[in-house]
Amino acid sequence: AANLNSGTGASSSTFWRGDATWASAGLAAATQAEMEAASSTTVAATPGRTQYHPGVLKARARVTWAGGVPTLGTNYNVSSITDNGVGDLVVTLSTGFSAAAEGGYVAQGGNNAIFTHNAGNTATTCNPIFRDAAGTATDPTDLVYFIAFGDQ
């Protein structure tokens, strides 16, 4: 023990360095506030906090269409979809955003439909609208990829 500074400064989270001192064994985990600020270089992003970083995807979904009926495929943080009519889809998030304006949703239609805008977004839903090249409401004929970024 005398060779290791008699254990002074030692704990279960330290290690003995080559310069004969005890040091912390890593970075502290980032708080939600530190992740949202996205500026610290002295804390670690952990799996449970990564979702709070502004540059991290908050939701994604693959939606396929067959006969005008959308089906929710692989997804993350999407609890359901609702067909609101031709060219009108509602995507409901499992964990919503802090405000409706925070969503930053993007969706891309299949080979015939163009995503034009979102209508009536809330903190927990996105309402992508699809039109054809002439501006007429239309359902995609194959699939849509939906993604969302923002503050939860």
PDB file of N, CA and C in Angstrom, residues 85-89 108-117 119 127-140:
ATOM      1  N   GLY A  85     -57.410  10.230 -45.302  1.00  0.00           N
ATOM      2  CA  GLY A  85     -57.992  10.451 -46.626  1.00  0.00           C
ATOM      3  C   GLY A  85     -56.892  10.452 -47.675  1.00  0.00           C
ATOM      4  N   VAL A  86     -57.268  10.688 -48.914  1.00  0.00           N
ATOM      5  CA  VAL A  86     -56.303  10.655 -50.015  1.00  0.00           C
ATOM      6  C   VAL A  86     -55.222  11.712 -49.794  1.00  0.00           C
ATOM      7  N   GLY A  87     -53.972  11.264 -49.793  1.00  0.00           N
ATOM      8  CA  GLY A  87     -52.837  12.168 -49.646  1.00  0.00           C
ATOM      9  C   GLY A  87     -52.672  12.771 -48.267  1.00  0.00           C
ATOM     10  N   ASP A  88     -53.317  12.226 -47.271  1.00  0.00           N
ATOM     11  CA  ASP A  88     -53.346  12.824 -45.936  1.00  0.00           C
ATOM     12  C   ASP A  88     -53.079  11.740 -44.883  1.00  0.00           C
ATOM     13  N   LEU A  89     -51.905  11.790 -44.273  1.00  0.00           N
ATOM     14  CA  LEU A  89     -51.489  10.782 -43.303  1.00  0.00           C
ATOM     15  C   LEU A  89     -51.206  11.446 -41.962  1.00  0.00           C
ATOM     16  N   GLN A 108     -40.956  11.472 -47.507  1.00  0.00           N
ATOM     17  CA  GLN A 108     -40.821  11.455 -48.955  1.00  0.00           C
ATOM     18  C   GLN A 108     -41.773  10.433 -49.532  1.00  0.00           C
ATOM     19  N   GLY A 109     -42.560  10.855 -50.490  1.00  0.00           N
ATOM     20  CA  GLY A 109     -43.536   9.967 -51.107  1.00  0.00           C
ATOM     21  C   GLY A 109     -42.902   8.987 -52.066  1.00  0.00           C
ATOM     22  N   GLY A 110     -43.720   8.058 -52.522  1.00  0.00           N
ATOM     23  CA  GLY A 110     -43.274   7.064 -53.488  1.00  0.00           C
ATOM     24  C   GLY A 110     -43.087   7.687 -54.858  1.00  0.00           C
ATOM     25  N   ASN A 111     -43.142   6.870 -55.885  1.00  0.00           N
ATOM     26  CA  ASN A 111     -42.800   7.341 -57.219  1.00  0.00           C
ATOM     27  C   ASN A 111     -43.809   8.307 -57.834  1.00  0.00           C
ATOM     28  N   ASN A 112     -45.014   8.417 -57.304  1.00  0.00           N
ATOM     29  CA  ASN A 112     -46.007   9.315 -57.887  1.00  0.00           C
ATOM     30  C   ASN A 112     -46.353  10.503 -57.005  1.00  0.00           C
ATOM     31  N   ALA A 113     -46.054  10.425 -55.723  1.00  0.00           N
ATOM     32  CA  ALA A 113     -46.506  11.440 -54.775  1.00  0.00           C
ATOM     33  C   ALA A 113     -45.341  12.295 -54.299  1.00  0.00           C
ATOM     34  N   ILE A 114     -45.645  13.562 -54.111  1.00  0.00           N
ATOM     35  CA  ILE A 114     -44.650  14.511 -53.627  1.00  0.00           C
ATOM     36  C   ILE A 114     -45.111  15.009 -52.262  1.00  0.00           C
ATOM     37  N   PHE A 115     -44.221  14.895 -51.273  1.00  0.00           N
ATOM     38  CA  PHE A 115     -44.530  15.447 -49.957  1.00  0.00           C
ATOM     39  C   PHE A 115     -44.524  16.953 -50.097  1.00  0.00           C
ATOM     40  N   THR A 116     -45.625  17.619 -49.760  1.00  0.00           N
ATOM     41  CA  THR A 116     -45.705  19.066 -49.962  1.00  0.00           C
ATOM     42  C   THR A 116     -45.589  19.866 -48.679  1.00  0.00           C
ATOM     43  N   HIS A 117     -46.229  19.420 -47.614  1.00  0.00           N
ATOM     44  CA  HIS A 117     -46.176  20.167 -46.353  1.00  0.00           C
ATOM     45  C   HIS A 117     -46.782  19.331 -45.239  1.00  0.00           C
ATOM     46  N   ALA A 119     -49.583  19.483 -42.154  1.00  0.00           N
ATOM     47  CA  ALA A 119     -50.783  20.231 -41.772  1.00  0.00           C
ATOM     48  C   ALA A 119     -51.207  19.806 -40.380  1.00  0.00           C
ATOM     49  N   ASN A 127     -48.590  15.503 -39.648  1.00  0.00           N
ATOM     50  CA  ASN A 127     -49.632  15.297 -40.652  1.00  0.00           C
ATOM     51  C   ASN A 127     -49.078  15.603 -42.047  1.00  0.00           C
ATOM     52  N   PRO A 128     -48.267  14.670 -42.619  1.00  0.00           N
ATOM     53  CA  PRO A 128     -47.744  14.919 -43.963  1.00  0.00           C
ATOM     54  C   PRO A 128     -48.840  14.853 -45.030  1.00  0.00           C
ATOM     55  N   ILE A 129     -48.770  15.773 -45.975  1.00  0.00           N
ATOM     56  CA  ILE A 129     -49.723  15.878 -47.081  1.00  0.00           C
ATOM     57  C   ILE A 129     -48.983  15.568 -48.381  1.00  0.00           C
ATOM     58  N   PHE A 130     -49.604  14.756 -49.238  1.00  0.00           N
ATOM     59  CA  PHE A 130     -48.982  14.345 -50.495  1.00  0.00           C
ATOM     60  C   PHE A 130     -49.833  14.792 -51.680  1.00  0.00           C
ATOM     61  N   ARG A 131     -49.163  15.251 -52.735  1.00  0.00           N
ATOM     62  CA  ARG A 131     -49.813  15.708 -53.964  1.00  0.00           C
ATOM     63  C   ARG A 131     -49.073  15.114 -55.158  1.00  0.00           C
ATOM     64  N   ASP A 132     -49.756  15.067 -56.297  1.00  0.00           N
ATOM     65  CA  ASP A 132     -49.074  14.665 -57.523  1.00  0.00           C
ATOM     66  C   ASP A 132     -48.477  15.914 -58.169  1.00  0.00           C
ATOM     67  N   ALA A 133     -47.865  15.765 -59.333  1.00  0.00           N
ATOM     68  CA  ALA A 133     -47.189  16.890 -59.986  1.00  0.00           C
ATOM     69  C   ALA A 133     -48.145  18.028 -60.328  1.00  0.00           C
ATOM     70  N   ALA A 134     -49.434  17.726 -60.506  1.00  0.00           N
ATOM     71  CA  ALA A 134     -50.428  18.752 -60.818  1.00  0.00           C
ATOM     72  C   ALA A 134     -50.998  19.408 -59.560  1.00  0.00           C
ATOM     73  N   GLY A 135     -50.595  18.934 -58.376  1.00  0.00           N
ATOM     74  CA  GLY A 135     -51.070  19.514 -57.128  1.00  0.00           C
ATOM     75  C   GLY A 135     -52.319  18.860 -56.575  1.00  0.00           C
ATOM     76  N   THR A 136     -52.729  17.744 -57.149  1.00  0.00           N
ATOM     77  CA  THR A 136     -53.915  17.027 -56.687  1.00  0.00           C
ATOM     78  C   THR A 136     -53.542  16.046 -55.584  1.00  0.00           C
ATOM     79  N   ALA A 137     -54.377  15.976 -54.551  1.00  0.00           N
ATOM     80  CA  ALA A 137     -54.122  15.034 -53.453  1.00  0.00           C
ATOM     81  C   ALA A 137     -54.012  13.620 -54.005  1.00  0.00           C
ATOM     82  N   THR A 138     -52.971  12.912 -53.580  1.00  0.00           N
ATOM     83  CA  THR A 138     -52.772  11.539 -54.029  1.00  0.00           C
ATOM     84  C   THR A 138     -52.033  10.738 -52.966  1.00  0.00           C
ATOM     85  N   ASP A 139     -52.314   9.452 -52.918  1.00  0.00           N
ATOM     86  CA  ASP A 139     -51.571   8.566 -52.025  1.00  0.00           C
ATOM     87  C   ASP A 139     -50.321   8.080 -52.733  1.00  0.00           C
ATOM     88  N   PRO A 140     -49.226   7.906 -52.014  1.00  0.00           N
ATOM     89  CA  PRO A 140     -48.051   7.275 -52.617  1.00  0.00           C
ATOM     90  C   PRO A 140     -48.418   5.860 -53.074  1.00  0.00           C
TER      91      PRO A 140
END
